[in-house]
mmCIF file of C-alpha atoms and ligand atoms in Angstrom:
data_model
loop_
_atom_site.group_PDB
_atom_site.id
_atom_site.type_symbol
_atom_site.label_atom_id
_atom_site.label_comp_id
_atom_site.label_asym_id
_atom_site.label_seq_id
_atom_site.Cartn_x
_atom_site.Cartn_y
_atom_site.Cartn_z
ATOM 1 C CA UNK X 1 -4.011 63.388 -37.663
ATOM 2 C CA UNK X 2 -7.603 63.357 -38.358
ATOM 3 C CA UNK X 3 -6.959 60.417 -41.125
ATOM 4 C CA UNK X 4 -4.882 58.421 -38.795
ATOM 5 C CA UNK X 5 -7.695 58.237 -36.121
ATOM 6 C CA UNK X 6 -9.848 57.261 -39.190
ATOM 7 C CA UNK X 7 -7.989 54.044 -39.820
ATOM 8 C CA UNK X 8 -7.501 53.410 -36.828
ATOM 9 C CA UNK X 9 -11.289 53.127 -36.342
ATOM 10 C CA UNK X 10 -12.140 50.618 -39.176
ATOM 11 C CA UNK X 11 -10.656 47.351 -37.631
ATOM 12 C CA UNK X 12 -12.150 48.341 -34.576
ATOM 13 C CA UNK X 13 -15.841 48.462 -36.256
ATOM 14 C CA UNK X 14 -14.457 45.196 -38.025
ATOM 15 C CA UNK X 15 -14.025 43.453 -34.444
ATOM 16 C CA UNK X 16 -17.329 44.599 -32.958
ATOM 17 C CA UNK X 17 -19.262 43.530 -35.548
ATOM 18 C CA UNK X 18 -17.327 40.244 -35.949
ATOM 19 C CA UNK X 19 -18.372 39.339 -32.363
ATOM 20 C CA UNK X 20 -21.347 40.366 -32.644
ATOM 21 C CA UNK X 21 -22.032 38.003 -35.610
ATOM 22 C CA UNK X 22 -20.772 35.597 -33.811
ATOM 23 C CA UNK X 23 -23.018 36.050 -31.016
ATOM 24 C CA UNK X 24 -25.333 36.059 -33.426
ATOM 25 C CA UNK X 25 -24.902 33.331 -34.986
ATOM 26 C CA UNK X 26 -24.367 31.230 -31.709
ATOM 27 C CA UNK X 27 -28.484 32.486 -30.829
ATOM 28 C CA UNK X 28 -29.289 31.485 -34.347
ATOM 29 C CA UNK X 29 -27.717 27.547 -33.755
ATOM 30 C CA UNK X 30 -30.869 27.204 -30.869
ATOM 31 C CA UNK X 31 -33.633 28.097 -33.457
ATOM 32 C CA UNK X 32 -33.398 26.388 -36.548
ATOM 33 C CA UNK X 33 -36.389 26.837 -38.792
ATOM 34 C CA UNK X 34 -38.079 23.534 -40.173
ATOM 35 C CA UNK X 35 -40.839 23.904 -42.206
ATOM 36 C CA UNK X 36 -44.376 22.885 -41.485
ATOM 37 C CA UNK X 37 -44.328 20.156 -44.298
ATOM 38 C CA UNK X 38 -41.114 18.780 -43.257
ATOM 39 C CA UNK X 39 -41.878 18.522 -39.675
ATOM 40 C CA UNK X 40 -44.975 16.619 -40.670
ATOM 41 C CA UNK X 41 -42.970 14.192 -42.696
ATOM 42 C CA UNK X 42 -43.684 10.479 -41.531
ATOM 43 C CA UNK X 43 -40.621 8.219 -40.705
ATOM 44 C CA UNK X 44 -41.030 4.974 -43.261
ATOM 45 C CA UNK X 45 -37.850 3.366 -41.779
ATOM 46 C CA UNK X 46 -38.883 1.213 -38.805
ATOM 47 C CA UNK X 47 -36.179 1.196 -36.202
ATOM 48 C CA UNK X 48 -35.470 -2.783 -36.223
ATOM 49 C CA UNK X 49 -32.211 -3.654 -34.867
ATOM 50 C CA UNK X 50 -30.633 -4.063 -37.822
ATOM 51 C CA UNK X 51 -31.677 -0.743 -38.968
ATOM 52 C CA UNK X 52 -29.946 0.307 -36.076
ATOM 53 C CA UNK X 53 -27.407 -1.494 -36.505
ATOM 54 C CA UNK X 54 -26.838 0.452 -40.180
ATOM 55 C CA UNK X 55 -27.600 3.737 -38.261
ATOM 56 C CA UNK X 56 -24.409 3.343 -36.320
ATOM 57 C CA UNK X 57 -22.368 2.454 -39.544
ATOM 58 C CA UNK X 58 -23.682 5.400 -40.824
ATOM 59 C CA UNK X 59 -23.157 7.408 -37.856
ATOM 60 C CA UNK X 60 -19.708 6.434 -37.551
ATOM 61 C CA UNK X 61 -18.543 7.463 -41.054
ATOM 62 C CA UNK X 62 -20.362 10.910 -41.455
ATOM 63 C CA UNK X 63 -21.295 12.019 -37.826
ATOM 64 C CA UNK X 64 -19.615 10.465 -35.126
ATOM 65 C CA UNK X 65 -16.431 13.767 -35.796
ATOM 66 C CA UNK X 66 -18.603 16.421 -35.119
ATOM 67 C CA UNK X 67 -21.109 15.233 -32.533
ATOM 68 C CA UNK X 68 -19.293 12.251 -30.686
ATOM 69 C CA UNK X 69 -19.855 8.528 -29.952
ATOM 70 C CA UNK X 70 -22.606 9.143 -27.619
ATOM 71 C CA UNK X 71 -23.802 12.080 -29.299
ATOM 72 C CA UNK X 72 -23.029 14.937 -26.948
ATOM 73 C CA UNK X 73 -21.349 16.879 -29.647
ATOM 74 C CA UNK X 74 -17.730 16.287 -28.230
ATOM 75 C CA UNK X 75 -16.201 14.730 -31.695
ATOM 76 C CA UNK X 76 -12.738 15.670 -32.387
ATOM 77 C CA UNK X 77 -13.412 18.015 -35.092
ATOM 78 C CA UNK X 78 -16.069 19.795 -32.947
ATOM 79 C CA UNK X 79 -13.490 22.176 -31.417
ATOM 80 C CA UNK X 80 -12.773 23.658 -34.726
ATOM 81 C CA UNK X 81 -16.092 24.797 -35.306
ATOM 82 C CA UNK X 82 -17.604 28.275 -34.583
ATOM 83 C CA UNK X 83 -21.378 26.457 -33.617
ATOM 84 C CA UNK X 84 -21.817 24.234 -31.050
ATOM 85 C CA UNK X 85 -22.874 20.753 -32.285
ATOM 86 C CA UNK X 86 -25.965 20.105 -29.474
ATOM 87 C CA UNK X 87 -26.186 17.282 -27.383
ATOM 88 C CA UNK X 88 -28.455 14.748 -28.938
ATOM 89 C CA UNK X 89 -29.545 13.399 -25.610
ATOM 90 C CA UNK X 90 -31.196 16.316 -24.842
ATOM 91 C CA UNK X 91 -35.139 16.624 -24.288
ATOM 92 C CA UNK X 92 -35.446 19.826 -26.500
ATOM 93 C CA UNK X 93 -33.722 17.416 -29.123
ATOM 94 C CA UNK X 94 -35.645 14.610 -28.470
ATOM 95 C CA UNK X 95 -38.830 16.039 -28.743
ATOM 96 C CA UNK X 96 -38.344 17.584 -32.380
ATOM 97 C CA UNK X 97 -40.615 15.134 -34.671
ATOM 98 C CA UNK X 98 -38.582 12.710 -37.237
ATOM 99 C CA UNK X 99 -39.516 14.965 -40.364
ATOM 100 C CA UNK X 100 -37.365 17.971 -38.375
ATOM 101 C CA UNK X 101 -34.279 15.860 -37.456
ATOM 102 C CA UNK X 102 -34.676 14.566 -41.315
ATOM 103 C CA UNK X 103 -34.565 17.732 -42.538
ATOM 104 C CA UNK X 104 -31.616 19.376 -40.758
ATOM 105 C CA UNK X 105 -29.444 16.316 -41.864
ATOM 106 C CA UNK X 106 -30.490 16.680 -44.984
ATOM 107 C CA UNK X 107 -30.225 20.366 -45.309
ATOM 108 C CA UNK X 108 -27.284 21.344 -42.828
ATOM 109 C CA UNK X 109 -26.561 24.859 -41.752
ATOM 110 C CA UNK X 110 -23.434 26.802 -40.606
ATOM 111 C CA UNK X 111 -20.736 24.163 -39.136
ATOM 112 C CA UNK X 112 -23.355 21.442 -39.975
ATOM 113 C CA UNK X 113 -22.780 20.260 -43.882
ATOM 114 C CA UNK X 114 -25.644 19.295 -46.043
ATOM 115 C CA UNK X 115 -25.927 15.600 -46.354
ATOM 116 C CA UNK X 116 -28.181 16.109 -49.726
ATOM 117 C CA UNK X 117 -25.037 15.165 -51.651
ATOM 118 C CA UNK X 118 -23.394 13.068 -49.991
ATOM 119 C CA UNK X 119 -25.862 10.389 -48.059
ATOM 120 C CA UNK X 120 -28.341 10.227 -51.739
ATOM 121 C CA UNK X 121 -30.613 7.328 -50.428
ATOM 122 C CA UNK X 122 -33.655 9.332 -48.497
ATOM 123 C CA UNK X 123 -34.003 6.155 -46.281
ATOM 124 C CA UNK X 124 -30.306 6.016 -45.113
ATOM 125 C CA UNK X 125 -31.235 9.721 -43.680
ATOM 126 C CA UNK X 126 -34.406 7.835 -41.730
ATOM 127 C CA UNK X 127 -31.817 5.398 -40.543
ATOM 128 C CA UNK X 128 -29.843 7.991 -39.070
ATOM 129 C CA UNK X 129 -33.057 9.947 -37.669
ATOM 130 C CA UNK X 130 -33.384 6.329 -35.784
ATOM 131 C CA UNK X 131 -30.071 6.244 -34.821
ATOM 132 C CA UNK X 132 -29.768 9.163 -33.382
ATOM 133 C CA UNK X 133 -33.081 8.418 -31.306
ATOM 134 C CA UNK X 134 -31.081 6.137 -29.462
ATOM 135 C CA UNK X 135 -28.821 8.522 -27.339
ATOM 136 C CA UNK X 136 -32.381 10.050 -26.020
ATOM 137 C CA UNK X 137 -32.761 7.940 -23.416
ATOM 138 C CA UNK X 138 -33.780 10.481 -21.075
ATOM 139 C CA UNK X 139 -36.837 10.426 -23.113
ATOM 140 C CA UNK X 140 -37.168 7.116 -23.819
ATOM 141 C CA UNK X 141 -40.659 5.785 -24.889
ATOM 142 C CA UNK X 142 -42.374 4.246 -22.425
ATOM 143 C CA UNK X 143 -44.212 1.549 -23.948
ATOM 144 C CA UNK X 144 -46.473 0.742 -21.601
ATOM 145 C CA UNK X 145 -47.433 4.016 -19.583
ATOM 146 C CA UNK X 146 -49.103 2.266 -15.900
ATOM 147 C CA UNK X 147 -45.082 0.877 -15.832
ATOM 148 C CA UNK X 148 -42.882 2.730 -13.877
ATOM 149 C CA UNK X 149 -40.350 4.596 -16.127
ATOM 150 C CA UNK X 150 -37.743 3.364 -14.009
ATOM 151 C CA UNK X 151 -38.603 -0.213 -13.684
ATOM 152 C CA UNK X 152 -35.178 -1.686 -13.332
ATOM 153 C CA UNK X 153 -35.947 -4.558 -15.693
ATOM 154 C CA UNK X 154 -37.216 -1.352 -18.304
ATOM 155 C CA UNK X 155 -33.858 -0.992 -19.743
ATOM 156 C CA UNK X 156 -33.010 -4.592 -20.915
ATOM 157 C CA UNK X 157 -35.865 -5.104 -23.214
ATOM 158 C CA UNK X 158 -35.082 -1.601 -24.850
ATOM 159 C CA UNK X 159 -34.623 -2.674 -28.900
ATOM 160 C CA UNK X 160 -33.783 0.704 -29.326
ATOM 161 C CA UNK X 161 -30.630 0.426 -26.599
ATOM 162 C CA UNK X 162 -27.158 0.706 -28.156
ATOM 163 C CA UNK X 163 -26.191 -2.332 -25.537
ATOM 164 C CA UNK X 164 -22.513 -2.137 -26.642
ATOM 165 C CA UNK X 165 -21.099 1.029 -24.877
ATOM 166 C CA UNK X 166 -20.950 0.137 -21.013
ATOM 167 C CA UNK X 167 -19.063 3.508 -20.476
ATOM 168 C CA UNK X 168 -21.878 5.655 -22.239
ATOM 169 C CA UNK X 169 -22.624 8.570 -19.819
ATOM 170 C CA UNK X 170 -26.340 8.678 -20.825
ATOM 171 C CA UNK X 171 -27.504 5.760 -19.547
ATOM 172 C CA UNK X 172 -29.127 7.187 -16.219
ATOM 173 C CA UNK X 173 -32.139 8.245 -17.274
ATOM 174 C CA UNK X 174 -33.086 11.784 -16.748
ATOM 175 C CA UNK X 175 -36.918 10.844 -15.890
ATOM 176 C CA UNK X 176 -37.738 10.214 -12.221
ATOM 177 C CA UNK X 177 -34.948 12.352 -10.203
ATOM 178 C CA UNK X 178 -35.705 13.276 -6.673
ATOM 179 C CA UNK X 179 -35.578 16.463 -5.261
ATOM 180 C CA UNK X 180 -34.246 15.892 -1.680
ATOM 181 C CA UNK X 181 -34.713 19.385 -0.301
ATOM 182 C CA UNK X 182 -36.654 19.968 2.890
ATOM 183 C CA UNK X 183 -40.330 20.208 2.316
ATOM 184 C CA UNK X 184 -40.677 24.025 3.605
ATOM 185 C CA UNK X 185 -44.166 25.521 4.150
ATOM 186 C CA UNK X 186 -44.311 27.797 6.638
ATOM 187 C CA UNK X 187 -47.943 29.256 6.638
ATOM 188 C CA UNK X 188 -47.198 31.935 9.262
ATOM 189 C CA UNK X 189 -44.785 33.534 5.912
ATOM 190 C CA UNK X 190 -47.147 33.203 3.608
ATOM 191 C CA UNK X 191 -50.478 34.599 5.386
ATOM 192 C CA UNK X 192 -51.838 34.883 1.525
ATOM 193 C CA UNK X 193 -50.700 31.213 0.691
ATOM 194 C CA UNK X 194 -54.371 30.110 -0.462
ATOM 195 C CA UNK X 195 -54.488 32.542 -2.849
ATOM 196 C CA UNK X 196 -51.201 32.362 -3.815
ATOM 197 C CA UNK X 197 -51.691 28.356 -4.493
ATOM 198 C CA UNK X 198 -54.851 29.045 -6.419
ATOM 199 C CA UNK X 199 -52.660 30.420 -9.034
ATOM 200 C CA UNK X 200 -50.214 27.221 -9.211
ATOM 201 C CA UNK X 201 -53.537 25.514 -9.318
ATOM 202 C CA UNK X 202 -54.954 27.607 -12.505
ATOM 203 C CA UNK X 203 -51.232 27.308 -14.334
ATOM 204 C CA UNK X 204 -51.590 23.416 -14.004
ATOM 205 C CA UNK X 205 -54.932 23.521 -15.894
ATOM 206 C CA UNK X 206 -53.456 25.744 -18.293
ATOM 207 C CA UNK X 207 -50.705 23.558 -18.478
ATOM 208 C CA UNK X 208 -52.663 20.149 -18.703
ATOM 209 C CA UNK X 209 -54.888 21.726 -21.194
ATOM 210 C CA UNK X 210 -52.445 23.427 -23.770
ATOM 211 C CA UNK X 211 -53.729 26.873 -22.647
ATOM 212 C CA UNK X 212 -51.441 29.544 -24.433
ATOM 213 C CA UNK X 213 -54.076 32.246 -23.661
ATOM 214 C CA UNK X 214 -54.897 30.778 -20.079
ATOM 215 C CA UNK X 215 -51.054 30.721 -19.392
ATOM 216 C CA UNK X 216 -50.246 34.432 -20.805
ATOM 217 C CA UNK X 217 -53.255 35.501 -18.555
ATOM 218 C CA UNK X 218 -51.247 34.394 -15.474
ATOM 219 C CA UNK X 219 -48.400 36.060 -15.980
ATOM 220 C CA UNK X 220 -47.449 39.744 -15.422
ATOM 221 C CA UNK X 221 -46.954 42.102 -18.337
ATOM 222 C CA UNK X 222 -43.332 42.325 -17.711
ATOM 223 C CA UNK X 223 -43.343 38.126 -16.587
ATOM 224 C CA UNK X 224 -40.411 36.367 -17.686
ATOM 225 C CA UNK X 225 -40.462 32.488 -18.190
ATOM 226 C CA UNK X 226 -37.282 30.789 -18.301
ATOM 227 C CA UNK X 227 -37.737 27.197 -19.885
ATOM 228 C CA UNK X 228 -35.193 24.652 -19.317
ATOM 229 C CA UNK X 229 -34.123 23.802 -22.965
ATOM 230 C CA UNK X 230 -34.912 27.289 -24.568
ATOM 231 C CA UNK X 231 -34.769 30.887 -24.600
ATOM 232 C CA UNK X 232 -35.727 33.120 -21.922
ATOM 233 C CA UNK X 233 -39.037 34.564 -22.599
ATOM 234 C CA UNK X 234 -39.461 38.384 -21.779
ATOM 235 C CA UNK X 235 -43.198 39.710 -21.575
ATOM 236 C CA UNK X 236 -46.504 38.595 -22.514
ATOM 237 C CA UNK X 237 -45.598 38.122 -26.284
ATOM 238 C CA UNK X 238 -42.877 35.930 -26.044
ATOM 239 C CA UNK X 239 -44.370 33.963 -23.241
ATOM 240 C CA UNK X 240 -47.432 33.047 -25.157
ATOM 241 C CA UNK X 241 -44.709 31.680 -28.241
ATOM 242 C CA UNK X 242 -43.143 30.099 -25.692
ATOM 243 C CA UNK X 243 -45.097 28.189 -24.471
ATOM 244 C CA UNK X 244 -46.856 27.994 -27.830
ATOM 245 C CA UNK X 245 -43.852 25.829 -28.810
ATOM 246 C CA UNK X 246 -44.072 24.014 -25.961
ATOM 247 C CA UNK X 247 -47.632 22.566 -26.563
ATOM 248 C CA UNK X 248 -47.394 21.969 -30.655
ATOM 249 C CA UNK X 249 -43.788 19.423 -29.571
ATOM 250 C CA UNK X 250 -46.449 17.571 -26.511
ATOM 251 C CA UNK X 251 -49.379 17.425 -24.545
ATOM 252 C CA UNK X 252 -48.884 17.462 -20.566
ATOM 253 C CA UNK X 253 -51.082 15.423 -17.705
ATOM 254 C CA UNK X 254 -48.740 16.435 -14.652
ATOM 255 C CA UNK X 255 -49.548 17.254 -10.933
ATOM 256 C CA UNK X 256 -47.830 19.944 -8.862
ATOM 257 C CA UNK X 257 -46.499 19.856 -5.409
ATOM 258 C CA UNK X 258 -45.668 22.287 -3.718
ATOM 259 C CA UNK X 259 -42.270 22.335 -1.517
ATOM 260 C CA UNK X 260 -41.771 25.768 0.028
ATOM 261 C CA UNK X 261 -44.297 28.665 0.051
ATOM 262 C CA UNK X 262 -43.088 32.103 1.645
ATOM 263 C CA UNK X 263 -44.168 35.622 1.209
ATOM 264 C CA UNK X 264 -42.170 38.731 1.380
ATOM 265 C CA UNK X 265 -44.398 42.052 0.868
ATOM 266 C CA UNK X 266 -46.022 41.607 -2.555
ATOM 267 C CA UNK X 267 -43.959 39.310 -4.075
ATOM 268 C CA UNK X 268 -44.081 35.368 -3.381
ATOM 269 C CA UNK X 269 -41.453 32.618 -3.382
ATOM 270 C CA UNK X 270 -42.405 29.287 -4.466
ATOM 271 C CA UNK X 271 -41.274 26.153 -5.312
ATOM 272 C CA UNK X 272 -42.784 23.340 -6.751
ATOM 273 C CA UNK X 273 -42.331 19.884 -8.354
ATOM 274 C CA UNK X 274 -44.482 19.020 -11.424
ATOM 275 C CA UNK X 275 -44.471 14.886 -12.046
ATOM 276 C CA UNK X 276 -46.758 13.399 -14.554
ATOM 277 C CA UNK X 277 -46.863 12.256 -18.131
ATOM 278 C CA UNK X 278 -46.142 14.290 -20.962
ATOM 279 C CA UNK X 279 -46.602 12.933 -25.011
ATOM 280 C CA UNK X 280 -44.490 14.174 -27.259
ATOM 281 C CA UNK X 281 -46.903 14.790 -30.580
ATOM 282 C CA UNK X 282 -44.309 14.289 -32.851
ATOM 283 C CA UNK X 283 -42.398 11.577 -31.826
ATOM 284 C CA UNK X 284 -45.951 9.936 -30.067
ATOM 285 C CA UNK X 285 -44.561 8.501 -27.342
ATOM 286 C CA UNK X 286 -44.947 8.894 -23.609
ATOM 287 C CA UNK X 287 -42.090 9.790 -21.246
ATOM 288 C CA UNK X 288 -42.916 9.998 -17.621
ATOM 289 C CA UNK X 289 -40.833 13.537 -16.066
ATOM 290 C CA UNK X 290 -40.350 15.820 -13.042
ATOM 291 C CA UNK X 291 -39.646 19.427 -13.295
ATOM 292 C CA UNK X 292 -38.604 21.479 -10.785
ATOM 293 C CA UNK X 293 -40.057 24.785 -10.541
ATOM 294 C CA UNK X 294 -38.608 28.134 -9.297
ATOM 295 C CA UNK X 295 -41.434 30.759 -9.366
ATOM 296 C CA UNK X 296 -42.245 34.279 -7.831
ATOM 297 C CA UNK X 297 -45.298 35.231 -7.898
ATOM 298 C CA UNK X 298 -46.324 39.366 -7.423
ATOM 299 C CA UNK X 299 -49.435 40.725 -6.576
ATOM 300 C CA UNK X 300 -50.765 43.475 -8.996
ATOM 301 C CA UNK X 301 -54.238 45.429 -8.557
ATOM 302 C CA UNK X 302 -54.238 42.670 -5.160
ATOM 303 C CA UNK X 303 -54.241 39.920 -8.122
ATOM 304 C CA UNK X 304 -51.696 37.401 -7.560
ATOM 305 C CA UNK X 305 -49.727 36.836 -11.223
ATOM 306 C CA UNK X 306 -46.268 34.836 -12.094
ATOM 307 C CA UNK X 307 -43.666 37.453 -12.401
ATOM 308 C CA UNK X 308 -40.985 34.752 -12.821
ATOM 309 C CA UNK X 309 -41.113 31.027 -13.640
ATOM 310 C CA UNK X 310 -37.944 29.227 -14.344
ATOM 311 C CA UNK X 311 -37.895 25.373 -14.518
ATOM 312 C CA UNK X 312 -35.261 22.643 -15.107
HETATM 313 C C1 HEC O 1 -18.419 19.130 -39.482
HETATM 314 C C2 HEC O 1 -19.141 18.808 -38.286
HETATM 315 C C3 HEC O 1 -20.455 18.067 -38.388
HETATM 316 C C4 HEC O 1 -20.716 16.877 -39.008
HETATM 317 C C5 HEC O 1 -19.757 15.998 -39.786
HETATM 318 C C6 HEC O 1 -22.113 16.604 -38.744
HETATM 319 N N1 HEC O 1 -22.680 17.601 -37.999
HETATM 320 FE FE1 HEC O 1 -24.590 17.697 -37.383
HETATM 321 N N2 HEC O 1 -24.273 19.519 -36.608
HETATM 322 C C7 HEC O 1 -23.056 20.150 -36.570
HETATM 323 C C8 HEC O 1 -23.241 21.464 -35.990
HETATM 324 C C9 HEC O 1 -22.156 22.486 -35.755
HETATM 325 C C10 HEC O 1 -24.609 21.593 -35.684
HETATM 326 C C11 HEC O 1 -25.345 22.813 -35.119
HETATM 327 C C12 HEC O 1 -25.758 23.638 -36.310
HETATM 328 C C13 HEC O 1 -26.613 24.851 -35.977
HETATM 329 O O1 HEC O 1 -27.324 24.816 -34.959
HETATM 330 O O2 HEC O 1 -26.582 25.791 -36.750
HETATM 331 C C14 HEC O 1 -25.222 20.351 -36.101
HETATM 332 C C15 HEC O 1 -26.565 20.093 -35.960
HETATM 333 C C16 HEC O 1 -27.155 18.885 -36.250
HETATM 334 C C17 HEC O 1 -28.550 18.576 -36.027
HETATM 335 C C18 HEC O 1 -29.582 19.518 -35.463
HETATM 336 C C19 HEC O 1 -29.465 19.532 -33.972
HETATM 337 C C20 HEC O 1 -30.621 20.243 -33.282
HETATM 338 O O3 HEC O 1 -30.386 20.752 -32.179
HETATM 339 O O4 HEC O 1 -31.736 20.252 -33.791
HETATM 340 C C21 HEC O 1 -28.732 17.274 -36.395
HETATM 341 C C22 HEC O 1 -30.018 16.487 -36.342
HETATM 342 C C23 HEC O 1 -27.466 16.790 -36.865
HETATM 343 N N3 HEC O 1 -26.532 17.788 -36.758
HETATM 344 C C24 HEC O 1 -27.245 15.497 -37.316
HETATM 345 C C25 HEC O 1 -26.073 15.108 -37.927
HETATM 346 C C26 HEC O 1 -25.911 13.824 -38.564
HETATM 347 C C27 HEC O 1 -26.934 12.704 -38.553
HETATM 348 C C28 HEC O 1 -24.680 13.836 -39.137
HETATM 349 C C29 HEC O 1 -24.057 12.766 -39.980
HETATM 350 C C30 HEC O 1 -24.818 12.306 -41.140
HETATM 351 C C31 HEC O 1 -24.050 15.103 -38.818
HETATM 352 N N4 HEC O 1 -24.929 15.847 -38.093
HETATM 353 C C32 HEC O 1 -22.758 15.464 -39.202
HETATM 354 C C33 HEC O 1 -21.854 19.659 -37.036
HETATM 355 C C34 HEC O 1 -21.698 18.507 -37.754
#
């Protein structure tokens, strides 16, 4: 009896671990390592439009399966695999420098082959780091940065513009969208709203300036900071490599608004719009963006701190 129960146990340990590697596995796909030297790597392959033009070629023979014509990672082999393929129109994407994108192409991992082998020429790799450029339009350089990003006449002039896919879903840029809900600031609910604002007013310096240390000093021990294209960030550890991240990929210049303001007891309710610039080091380019803010604040020792921040 005892033996049977035994056996019985061993593909059950065999299907909780499986899943739990795969879980695993799936957390791993979001944080690929790239070495410092790689990252640094400069692009030599100027994005002309015959470059581009290659890119695609390229693209088409050894990519397109896996992560789609427009790059969303919806090829026909991609429901085979066990990882995700990313969408490549995604900010988070977008704002990895050249040398990373280089060398995860070159390198592969998991689902993603190794392209050491089979793509030999270094400079057909920079053609498809260019290429694959393209489907960020959401982040889309703006050349000149006193012109609106959403100049209607903007688009057009884009070299980098793939102009033969009418259908391609990406082509609304992300930059610039409104947030219609009622401006709500009720100061009779918030009876502590200067206060309150004065620390929406410190985390937009800290913001501005790149200040990791500033930032964690906001937050509550136990804060948690939910980014919109990474992990959640649990306590003051994690938030300060959060946001650590955040400022080595770009430098911010953005103004917050404030939309609704309410207090409940010792926690507050806020949220915000931050608009400005921000520069992404790597790719050194400007994109002009609005991020919504959710964020509670709670007061500790009567200090008012961010006990959640979650933006998108
Ligand atoms: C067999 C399917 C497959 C093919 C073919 C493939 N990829 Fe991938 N690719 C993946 C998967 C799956 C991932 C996610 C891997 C991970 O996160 O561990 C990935 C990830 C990537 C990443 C990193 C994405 C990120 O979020 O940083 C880049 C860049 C990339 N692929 C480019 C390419 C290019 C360029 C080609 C063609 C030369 C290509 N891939 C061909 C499956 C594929």
């Amino acid at each position: 009896m005892k033996n049977k129960f035994r056996i019985s146990l061993i593909p059950m340990i065999a299907l909780i671990s499986s899943s739990l590697l795969l879980s695993l596995t799936y957390f791993q796909g979001k944080n690929w390592v790239v070495p410092d030297a790689s990252k640094k790597m400069k692009n030599p392959v100027a994005a002309t439009a015959d470059n581009l033009k290659s890119g695609k070629a390229l693209y088409a023979k050894n990519c397109k399966s896996c992560h789609g014509t427009t790059g969303k990672g919806d090829g026909t082999k991609s429901k085979d695999l066990n990882t995700p393929c990313g969408d490549f129109a995604d900010k988070g994407f977008q704002a990895q420098t050249d040398g990373a994108i280089f060398y995860k192409i070159k390198e592969g991992r998991e689902d993603m082959p190794s392209f050491k082998k089979s793509i030999t020429e270094d400079n057909d790799i920079w053609t498809l780091v260019n290429y694959v450029r393209t489907f960020g339009v959401g982040t889309k350089p703006v050349e000149d940065p006193k012109k609106p990003a959403d100049d209607p006449k903007k688009p057009a002039d884009d070299p980098k513009k793939p102009a033969d896919d009418p259908k391609k879903p990406n082509d609304k840029p992300v930059v610039g969208k409104k947030d219609s809900a009622m401006v709500v600031i009720d100061t009779t609910s918030a009876p502590e709203k200067t206060q309150i604002e004065q620390v929406l007013k410190q985390y937009e310096k800290a913001l501005n300036s790149s200040d990791t240390v500033a930032i964690a000093a906001l937050y509550t021990s136990d804060g948690v900071y939910i980014p919109a294209n990474g992990a959640t960030a649990i306590g003051t550890a994690q938030i300060k490599a959060s946001y650590k991240q955040l400022f080595n990929s770009s430098t911010m210049n953005e103004k917050y608004s404030l939309e609704e303001i309410r207090q409940v007891g010792d926690i507050a309710i806020i949220r915000a719009t931050f608009k400005g610039e921000r520069t992404f080091l790597g790719f050194n380019q400007k994109i002009s963006e609005e991020n919504r803010e959710l964020i509670l604040l709670k007061k500790v020792n009567g200090n008012w701190k961010i006990y959640r921040c979650m933006s998108n």
